[in-house]
Short mmCIF file of N, CA and C in Angstrom, two decimals:
data_model
loop_
_atom_site.label_atom_id
_atom_site.label_comp_id
_atom_site.label_asym_id
_atom_site.label_seq_id
_atom_site.Cartn_x
_atom_site.Cartn_y
_atom_site.Cartn_z
N MET A 1 188.56 48.51 122.63
CA MET A 1 187.80 48.31 123.85
C MET A 1 188.35 47.08 124.58
N ALA A 2 188.56 47.21 125.86
CA ALA A 2 189.10 46.12 126.67
C ALA A 2 188.00 45.12 127.02
N MET A 3 188.43 43.90 127.31
CA MET A 3 187.48 42.86 127.71
C MET A 3 186.81 43.26 129.02
N ASP A 4 185.53 42.97 129.12
CA ASP A 4 184.77 43.24 130.34
C ASP A 4 185.47 42.55 131.52
N ARG A 5 185.66 43.26 132.61
CA ARG A 5 186.42 42.69 133.74
C ARG A 5 185.69 41.53 134.42
N ASN A 6 184.37 41.57 134.45
CA ASN A 6 183.62 40.45 135.03
C ASN A 6 183.77 39.19 134.18
N PHE A 7 183.70 39.38 132.87
CA PHE A 7 183.88 38.25 131.97
C PHE A 7 185.30 37.70 132.08
N LYS A 8 186.26 38.60 132.13
CA LYS A 8 187.66 38.19 132.27
C LYS A 8 187.87 37.40 133.56
N ALA A 9 187.24 37.82 134.63
CA ALA A 9 187.35 37.11 135.91
C ALA A 9 186.78 35.69 135.79
N LEU A 10 185.67 35.55 135.07
CA LEU A 10 185.10 34.21 134.84
C LEU A 10 186.04 33.36 134.00
N ILE A 11 186.58 33.93 132.96
CA ILE A 11 187.50 33.20 132.08
C ILE A 11 188.71 32.69 132.87
N GLU A 12 189.21 33.50 133.77
CA GLU A 12 190.38 33.11 134.57
C GLU A 12 190.06 31.97 135.53
N GLN A 13 188.79 31.74 135.83
CA GLN A 13 188.39 30.66 136.73
C GLN A 13 188.19 29.32 136.00
N LEU A 14 188.15 29.33 134.67
CA LEU A 14 187.79 28.12 133.93
C LEU A 14 188.79 26.98 134.11
N GLN A 15 190.08 27.24 133.92
CA GLN A 15 191.05 26.15 134.04
C GLN A 15 191.14 25.63 135.47
N PRO A 16 191.19 26.50 136.50
CA PRO A 16 191.17 25.96 137.87
C PRO A 16 189.92 25.13 138.16
N THR A 17 188.79 25.53 137.60
CA THR A 17 187.55 24.76 137.81
C THR A 17 187.64 23.42 137.09
N LEU A 18 188.25 23.40 135.91
CA LEU A 18 188.45 22.13 135.20
C LEU A 18 189.36 21.21 136.00
N ASP A 19 190.42 21.76 136.56
CA ASP A 19 191.32 20.97 137.40
C ASP A 19 190.56 20.39 138.59
N GLN A 20 189.67 21.19 139.17
CA GLN A 20 188.86 20.73 140.30
C GLN A 20 187.94 19.58 139.86
N LEU A 21 187.29 19.73 138.70
CA LEU A 21 186.40 18.69 138.19
C LEU A 21 187.16 17.39 137.95
N LEU A 22 188.28 17.49 137.29
CA LEU A 22 189.06 16.29 136.97
C LEU A 22 189.64 15.64 138.22
N GLY A 23 189.90 16.43 139.26
CA GLY A 23 190.49 15.90 140.48
C GLY A 23 189.50 15.30 141.46
N CYS A 24 188.23 15.51 141.24
CA CYS A 24 187.26 14.99 142.21
C CYS A 24 187.05 13.49 141.99
N PRO A 25 186.70 12.78 143.06
CA PRO A 25 186.45 11.34 142.92
C PRO A 25 185.14 11.10 142.17
N PRO A 26 185.03 9.97 141.47
CA PRO A 26 183.77 9.65 140.79
C PRO A 26 182.62 9.56 141.79
N LEU A 27 181.44 9.95 141.33
CA LEU A 27 180.25 9.96 142.17
C LEU A 27 179.47 8.65 142.05
N ASP A 28 178.81 8.30 143.11
CA ASP A 28 177.82 7.24 143.07
C ASP A 28 176.47 7.95 143.10
N ILE A 29 175.83 8.02 141.94
CA ILE A 29 174.59 8.78 141.81
C ILE A 29 173.53 8.31 142.80
N SER A 30 173.50 7.01 143.07
CA SER A 30 172.48 6.48 143.98
C SER A 30 172.66 6.99 145.41
N LYS A 31 173.84 7.51 145.72
CA LYS A 31 174.09 7.99 147.09
C LYS A 31 173.85 9.49 147.25
N ILE A 32 173.48 10.16 146.18
CA ILE A 32 173.16 11.58 146.30
C ILE A 32 171.76 11.66 146.88
N PRO A 33 171.58 12.37 147.97
CA PRO A 33 170.24 12.47 148.57
C PRO A 33 169.20 12.98 147.57
N THR A 34 168.03 12.40 147.59
CA THR A 34 166.98 12.79 146.63
C THR A 34 166.55 14.23 146.81
N LYS A 35 166.68 14.76 148.00
CA LYS A 35 166.28 16.15 148.25
C LYS A 35 167.39 17.14 147.92
N SER A 36 168.57 16.63 147.61
CA SER A 36 169.71 17.49 147.28
C SER A 36 169.57 17.98 145.84
N LYS A 37 169.63 19.28 145.65
CA LYS A 37 169.55 19.85 144.30
C LYS A 37 170.87 20.53 143.98
N LEU A 38 171.89 19.73 143.77
CA LEU A 38 173.19 20.27 143.44
C LEU A 38 173.19 20.83 142.02
N ALA A 39 173.66 22.06 141.88
CA ALA A 39 173.77 22.71 140.58
C ALA A 39 175.24 22.75 140.17
N GLY A 40 175.50 22.53 138.89
CA GLY A 40 176.86 22.60 138.43
C GLY A 40 177.07 21.89 137.11
N VAL A 41 178.30 21.41 136.93
CA VAL A 41 178.70 20.77 135.69
C VAL A 41 179.21 19.38 136.00
N TYR A 42 178.81 18.42 135.18
CA TYR A 42 179.19 17.03 135.38
C TYR A 42 179.92 16.50 134.16
N LEU A 43 180.67 15.43 134.37
CA LEU A 43 181.48 14.82 133.32
C LEU A 43 181.28 13.31 133.35
N PHE A 44 180.85 12.74 132.23
CA PHE A 44 180.81 11.30 132.06
C PHE A 44 182.13 10.88 131.43
N SER A 45 182.77 9.84 131.99
CA SER A 45 184.00 9.30 131.43
C SER A 45 183.86 7.80 131.27
N GLU A 46 184.54 7.28 130.25
CA GLU A 46 184.54 5.85 129.98
C GLU A 46 186.00 5.40 129.95
N ASN A 47 186.34 4.47 130.83
CA ASN A 47 187.74 4.04 130.96
C ASN A 47 188.66 5.24 131.13
N GLU A 48 188.23 6.18 131.95
CA GLU A 48 188.95 7.41 132.28
C GLU A 48 189.05 8.41 131.13
N ALA A 49 188.45 8.11 129.99
CA ALA A 49 188.44 9.05 128.87
C ALA A 49 187.17 9.89 128.94
N PRO A 50 187.30 11.22 128.95
CA PRO A 50 186.13 12.09 128.98
C PRO A 50 185.26 11.88 127.74
N ILE A 51 183.95 11.75 127.96
CA ILE A 51 183.03 11.48 126.85
C ILE A 51 181.99 12.59 126.68
N TYR A 52 181.46 13.10 127.80
CA TYR A 52 180.35 14.04 127.72
C TYR A 52 180.36 14.97 128.93
N VAL A 53 180.15 16.25 128.66
CA VAL A 53 180.05 17.27 129.71
C VAL A 53 178.65 17.86 129.66
N GLY A 54 178.05 18.03 130.82
CA GLY A 54 176.72 18.62 130.88
C GLY A 54 176.59 19.54 132.09
N ARG A 55 175.53 20.31 132.11
CA ARG A 55 175.30 21.20 133.24
C ARG A 55 173.89 20.98 133.75
N THR A 56 173.67 21.32 135.00
CA THR A 56 172.38 21.02 135.62
C THR A 56 172.09 21.92 136.81
N ARG A 57 170.81 21.97 137.16
CA ARG A 57 170.37 22.59 138.41
C ARG A 57 170.07 21.52 139.45
N ASN A 58 170.01 20.26 138.99
CA ASN A 58 169.68 19.14 139.89
C ASN A 58 170.45 17.91 139.42
N LEU A 59 171.62 17.70 139.99
CA LEU A 59 172.54 16.67 139.53
C LEU A 59 171.91 15.28 139.47
N ARG A 60 171.32 14.85 140.54
CA ARG A 60 170.77 13.49 140.58
C ARG A 60 169.76 13.26 139.46
N ASN A 61 168.79 14.15 139.35
CA ASN A 61 167.76 13.98 138.32
C ASN A 61 168.32 14.07 136.91
N ARG A 62 169.25 14.99 136.70
CA ARG A 62 169.79 15.17 135.35
C ARG A 62 170.60 13.97 134.90
N VAL A 63 171.47 13.50 135.75
CA VAL A 63 172.30 12.35 135.36
C VAL A 63 171.42 11.13 135.11
N LYS A 64 170.44 10.92 135.99
CA LYS A 64 169.53 9.79 135.79
C LYS A 64 168.73 9.95 134.50
N SER A 65 168.41 11.17 134.13
CA SER A 65 167.62 11.39 132.92
C SER A 65 168.37 10.96 131.66
N HIS A 66 169.68 10.94 131.70
CA HIS A 66 170.47 10.58 130.52
C HIS A 66 170.27 9.13 130.13
N TYR A 67 169.90 8.29 131.05
CA TYR A 67 169.64 6.91 130.67
C TYR A 67 168.21 6.49 130.94
N ASN A 68 167.30 7.45 130.78
CA ASN A 68 165.87 7.18 130.90
C ASN A 68 165.39 6.54 129.60
N MET A 69 164.86 5.33 129.70
CA MET A 69 164.42 4.61 128.50
C MET A 69 162.92 4.73 128.26
N THR A 70 162.18 5.33 129.18
CA THR A 70 160.72 5.35 129.05
C THR A 70 160.20 6.59 128.32
N ASN A 71 160.88 7.70 128.43
CA ASN A 71 160.42 8.95 127.83
C ASN A 71 161.30 9.30 126.63
N PRO A 72 160.74 9.38 125.43
CA PRO A 72 161.55 9.69 124.24
C PRO A 72 162.27 11.03 124.31
N ASN A 73 161.77 11.95 125.13
CA ASN A 73 162.40 13.27 125.23
C ASN A 73 163.48 13.34 126.30
N MET A 74 163.68 12.27 127.02
CA MET A 74 164.74 12.22 128.03
C MET A 74 165.91 11.43 127.44
N GLY A 75 166.94 11.29 128.22
CA GLY A 75 168.07 10.47 127.79
C GLY A 75 168.82 11.04 126.60
N SER A 76 169.08 12.33 126.62
CA SER A 76 169.69 12.96 125.45
C SER A 76 171.06 12.39 125.11
N PHE A 77 171.87 12.09 126.11
CA PHE A 77 173.20 11.54 125.86
C PHE A 77 173.07 10.15 125.24
N ALA A 78 172.25 9.29 125.82
CA ALA A 78 172.04 7.95 125.26
C ALA A 78 171.45 8.05 123.85
N PHE A 79 170.54 9.00 123.66
CA PHE A 79 169.94 9.19 122.34
C PHE A 79 170.99 9.57 121.31
N LEU A 80 171.88 10.48 121.66
CA LEU A 80 172.95 10.88 120.73
C LEU A 80 173.86 9.71 120.40
N MET A 81 174.19 8.91 121.41
CA MET A 81 175.03 7.74 121.17
C MET A 81 174.33 6.75 120.25
N ALA A 82 173.04 6.52 120.49
CA ALA A 82 172.28 5.58 119.67
C ALA A 82 172.17 6.09 118.23
N CYS A 83 171.95 7.37 118.06
CA CYS A 83 171.88 7.94 116.70
C CYS A 83 173.18 7.67 115.95
N LYS A 84 174.28 7.84 116.64
CA LYS A 84 175.59 7.64 115.99
C LYS A 84 175.76 6.20 115.52
N THR A 85 175.46 5.24 116.38
CA THR A 85 175.63 3.84 115.97
C THR A 85 174.54 3.39 115.00
N TYR A 86 173.39 4.05 115.02
CA TYR A 86 172.28 3.74 114.12
C TYR A 86 172.51 4.35 112.74
N GLY A 87 173.44 5.31 112.68
CA GLY A 87 173.75 5.96 111.41
C GLY A 87 172.89 7.18 111.11
N ARG A 88 172.43 7.82 112.15
CA ARG A 88 171.60 9.01 111.99
C ARG A 88 172.23 10.14 112.79
N LYS A 89 172.29 11.32 112.21
CA LYS A 89 172.91 12.43 112.92
C LYS A 89 172.09 12.95 114.08
N LYS A 90 170.77 13.08 113.88
CA LYS A 90 169.89 13.58 114.94
C LYS A 90 168.44 13.32 114.55
N ALA A 91 167.56 13.57 115.48
CA ALA A 91 166.13 13.41 115.21
C ALA A 91 165.64 14.59 114.37
N ALA A 92 164.56 14.34 113.66
CA ALA A 92 163.93 15.40 112.87
C ALA A 92 162.93 16.13 113.75
N TYR A 93 162.56 17.32 113.35
CA TYR A 93 161.55 18.08 114.07
C TYR A 93 160.21 18.02 113.35
N LYS A 94 159.94 16.87 112.80
CA LYS A 94 158.65 16.57 112.21
C LYS A 94 158.34 15.13 112.57
N LYS A 95 157.12 14.68 112.31
CA LYS A 95 156.70 13.35 112.75
C LYS A 95 157.63 12.26 112.20
N GLU A 96 157.93 12.32 110.91
CA GLU A 96 158.81 11.35 110.26
C GLU A 96 160.25 11.55 110.76
N GLY A 97 160.81 10.57 111.44
CA GLY A 97 162.17 10.66 111.96
C GLY A 97 162.29 11.39 113.28
N SER A 98 161.16 11.63 113.96
CA SER A 98 161.19 12.32 115.24
C SER A 98 161.78 11.43 116.33
N ARG A 99 162.10 12.02 117.46
CA ARG A 99 162.60 11.23 118.58
C ARG A 99 161.58 10.18 118.99
N LYS A 100 160.32 10.58 119.01
CA LYS A 100 159.25 9.65 119.41
C LYS A 100 159.20 8.46 118.45
N GLN A 101 159.29 8.74 117.17
CA GLN A 101 159.24 7.66 116.18
C GLN A 101 160.48 6.76 116.29
N LEU A 102 161.65 7.36 116.42
CA LEU A 102 162.87 6.56 116.58
C LEU A 102 162.80 5.71 117.85
N HIS A 103 162.31 6.30 118.91
CA HIS A 103 162.21 5.60 120.19
C HIS A 103 161.33 4.36 120.07
N ALA A 104 160.33 4.42 119.20
CA ALA A 104 159.42 3.29 119.01
C ALA A 104 159.95 2.25 118.02
N ASP A 105 160.97 2.59 117.26
CA ASP A 105 161.55 1.68 116.26
C ASP A 105 162.37 0.60 116.97
N PRO A 106 162.01 -0.69 116.81
CA PRO A 106 162.73 -1.76 117.52
C PRO A 106 164.23 -1.80 117.21
N ASP A 107 164.60 -1.50 115.96
CA ASP A 107 166.03 -1.52 115.62
C ASP A 107 166.76 -0.39 116.33
N PHE A 108 166.17 0.81 116.34
CA PHE A 108 166.78 1.93 117.04
C PHE A 108 166.85 1.65 118.54
N ARG A 109 165.80 1.04 119.08
CA ARG A 109 165.76 0.71 120.52
C ARG A 109 166.94 -0.16 120.92
N LYS A 110 167.38 -1.07 120.05
CA LYS A 110 168.56 -1.91 120.35
C LYS A 110 169.79 -1.02 120.54
N HIS A 111 169.92 -0.04 119.68
CA HIS A 111 171.05 0.89 119.80
C HIS A 111 170.92 1.74 121.06
N LEU A 112 169.70 2.14 121.37
CA LEU A 112 169.45 2.94 122.56
C LEU A 112 169.74 2.14 123.83
N GLU A 113 169.35 0.89 123.84
CA GLU A 113 169.63 0.03 125.01
C GLU A 113 171.13 -0.18 125.20
N LYS A 114 171.87 -0.35 124.10
CA LYS A 114 173.33 -0.48 124.20
C LYS A 114 173.95 0.80 124.75
N ALA A 115 173.48 1.93 124.26
CA ALA A 115 173.99 3.22 124.74
C ALA A 115 173.68 3.40 126.21
N ASN A 116 172.48 3.03 126.60
CA ASN A 116 172.05 3.13 127.99
C ASN A 116 172.96 2.30 128.89
N LYS A 117 173.22 1.08 128.48
CA LYS A 117 174.10 0.19 129.26
C LYS A 117 175.51 0.76 129.34
N ARG A 118 175.97 1.30 128.24
CA ARG A 118 177.31 1.90 128.19
C ARG A 118 177.42 3.08 129.16
N ILE A 119 176.40 3.94 129.17
CA ILE A 119 176.40 5.11 130.05
C ILE A 119 176.36 4.69 131.51
N ARG A 120 175.57 3.69 131.84
CA ARG A 120 175.47 3.22 133.22
C ARG A 120 176.81 2.71 133.75
N ALA A 121 177.69 2.27 132.85
CA ALA A 121 179.00 1.77 133.26
C ALA A 121 180.04 2.89 133.39
N MET A 122 179.70 4.10 132.95
CA MET A 122 180.64 5.22 132.99
C MET A 122 180.75 5.79 134.40
N THR A 123 181.84 6.50 134.63
CA THR A 123 181.98 7.24 135.88
C THR A 123 181.48 8.67 135.66
N VAL A 124 181.05 9.28 136.75
CA VAL A 124 180.56 10.66 136.70
C VAL A 124 181.32 11.46 137.74
N LYS A 125 181.81 12.62 137.31
CA LYS A 125 182.42 13.58 138.22
C LYS A 125 181.61 14.86 138.16
N PHE A 126 181.73 15.66 139.19
CA PHE A 126 180.88 16.84 139.29
C PHE A 126 181.59 17.96 140.03
N VAL A 127 181.36 19.18 139.57
CA VAL A 127 181.83 20.36 140.28
C VAL A 127 180.62 21.28 140.46
N GLU A 128 180.43 21.74 141.69
CA GLU A 128 179.29 22.59 141.99
C GLU A 128 179.54 24.01 141.49
N ILE A 129 178.59 24.49 140.70
CA ILE A 129 178.62 25.87 140.18
C ILE A 129 177.18 26.35 140.19
N ASN A 130 176.89 27.32 141.00
CA ASN A 130 175.52 27.82 141.10
C ASN A 130 175.21 28.94 140.11
N ASP A 131 176.20 29.68 139.71
CA ASP A 131 176.00 30.79 138.78
C ASP A 131 175.74 30.24 137.37
N PRO A 132 174.56 30.52 136.77
CA PRO A 132 174.25 29.96 135.46
C PRO A 132 175.17 30.44 134.34
N ILE A 133 175.67 31.65 134.43
CA ILE A 133 176.59 32.14 133.41
C ILE A 133 177.90 31.36 133.47
N LYS A 134 178.43 31.17 134.67
CA LYS A 134 179.66 30.39 134.81
C LYS A 134 179.41 28.94 134.37
N GLN A 135 178.24 28.40 134.67
CA GLN A 135 177.91 27.05 134.21
C GLN A 135 178.01 26.96 132.69
N HIS A 136 177.38 27.90 132.00
CA HIS A 136 177.39 27.89 130.53
C HIS A 136 178.81 27.96 129.99
N LEU A 137 179.56 28.92 130.48
CA LEU A 137 180.93 29.09 130.00
C LEU A 137 181.78 27.87 130.32
N PHE A 138 181.63 27.35 131.53
CA PHE A 138 182.45 26.22 131.93
C PHE A 138 182.08 24.95 131.15
N GLU A 139 180.81 24.73 130.88
CA GLU A 139 180.42 23.56 130.09
C GLU A 139 181.08 23.61 128.72
N LEU A 140 181.02 24.75 128.07
CA LEU A 140 181.64 24.91 126.76
C LEU A 140 183.15 24.74 126.85
N TYR A 141 183.77 25.40 127.82
CA TYR A 141 185.22 25.30 128.00
C TYR A 141 185.66 23.86 128.25
N ALA A 142 184.99 23.18 129.18
CA ALA A 142 185.36 21.80 129.51
C ALA A 142 185.17 20.89 128.31
N SER A 143 184.10 21.08 127.58
CA SER A 143 183.85 20.26 126.39
C SER A 143 184.97 20.44 125.36
N MET A 144 185.38 21.66 125.16
CA MET A 144 186.46 21.91 124.20
C MET A 144 187.80 21.41 124.74
N ALA A 145 188.10 21.70 125.99
CA ALA A 145 189.39 21.31 126.57
C ALA A 145 189.53 19.80 126.66
N LEU A 146 188.41 19.09 126.91
CA LEU A 146 188.45 17.63 127.05
C LEU A 146 188.10 16.92 125.75
N ASP A 147 187.83 17.69 124.71
CA ASP A 147 187.47 17.17 123.39
C ASP A 147 186.32 16.17 123.45
N THR A 148 185.22 16.60 124.05
CA THR A 148 184.02 15.76 124.12
C THR A 148 183.00 16.18 123.07
N THR A 149 183.45 16.84 122.04
CA THR A 149 182.54 17.41 121.05
C THR A 149 181.85 16.35 120.18
N GLU A 150 182.26 15.09 120.29
CA GLU A 150 181.54 14.04 119.56
C GLU A 150 180.09 13.97 120.02
N PHE A 151 179.86 14.12 121.32
CA PHE A 151 178.51 14.05 121.87
C PHE A 151 178.03 15.38 122.44
N ASN A 152 178.93 16.30 122.72
CA ASN A 152 178.52 17.63 123.18
C ASN A 152 178.27 18.47 121.93
N GLN A 153 177.02 18.73 121.72
CA GLN A 153 176.63 19.54 120.57
C GLN A 153 175.93 20.78 121.08
N PHE A 154 176.30 21.91 120.57
CA PHE A 154 175.75 23.15 121.07
C PHE A 154 174.83 23.80 120.05
N ASP A 155 174.20 22.95 119.21
CA ASP A 155 173.20 23.45 118.26
C ASP A 155 171.98 23.94 119.00
N THR A 156 171.27 24.87 118.41
CA THR A 156 170.00 25.29 118.97
C THR A 156 168.91 24.40 118.40
N HIS A 157 167.78 24.37 119.06
CA HIS A 157 166.67 23.50 118.63
C HIS A 157 165.66 24.29 117.85
#
């Protein structure tokens, strides 16, 4: 059986889209209009090294959510970074070791604050993609191609 032609067409767009993402200038998140709901895939880089790829329906809100320190369920990228330096792989899905409990732990908070500061210093690039299927495929492709798998985890919850 041959590959589905629609899927094949999407696959053929992945590398050109990656080239587009890498070629775009870094964004200033504060300059994105609050009413703008840009959908697509974004890339955090540190010293020009790709670190994290994500997808969104609302670029401004999503990027800002990564360094949200007030809500334990927000800031997933900062949380992953803090877990790594804290020596924990991920939060538990029970009260003991949960995100909420870690977020309240003063020692973990130090790691979270460092991660937050680190993320705020990173550059962000973005490519607009409105089709959710292409977003999914491109996020996975970009993560693999740019080797951001240290923080890009595709586990289910």
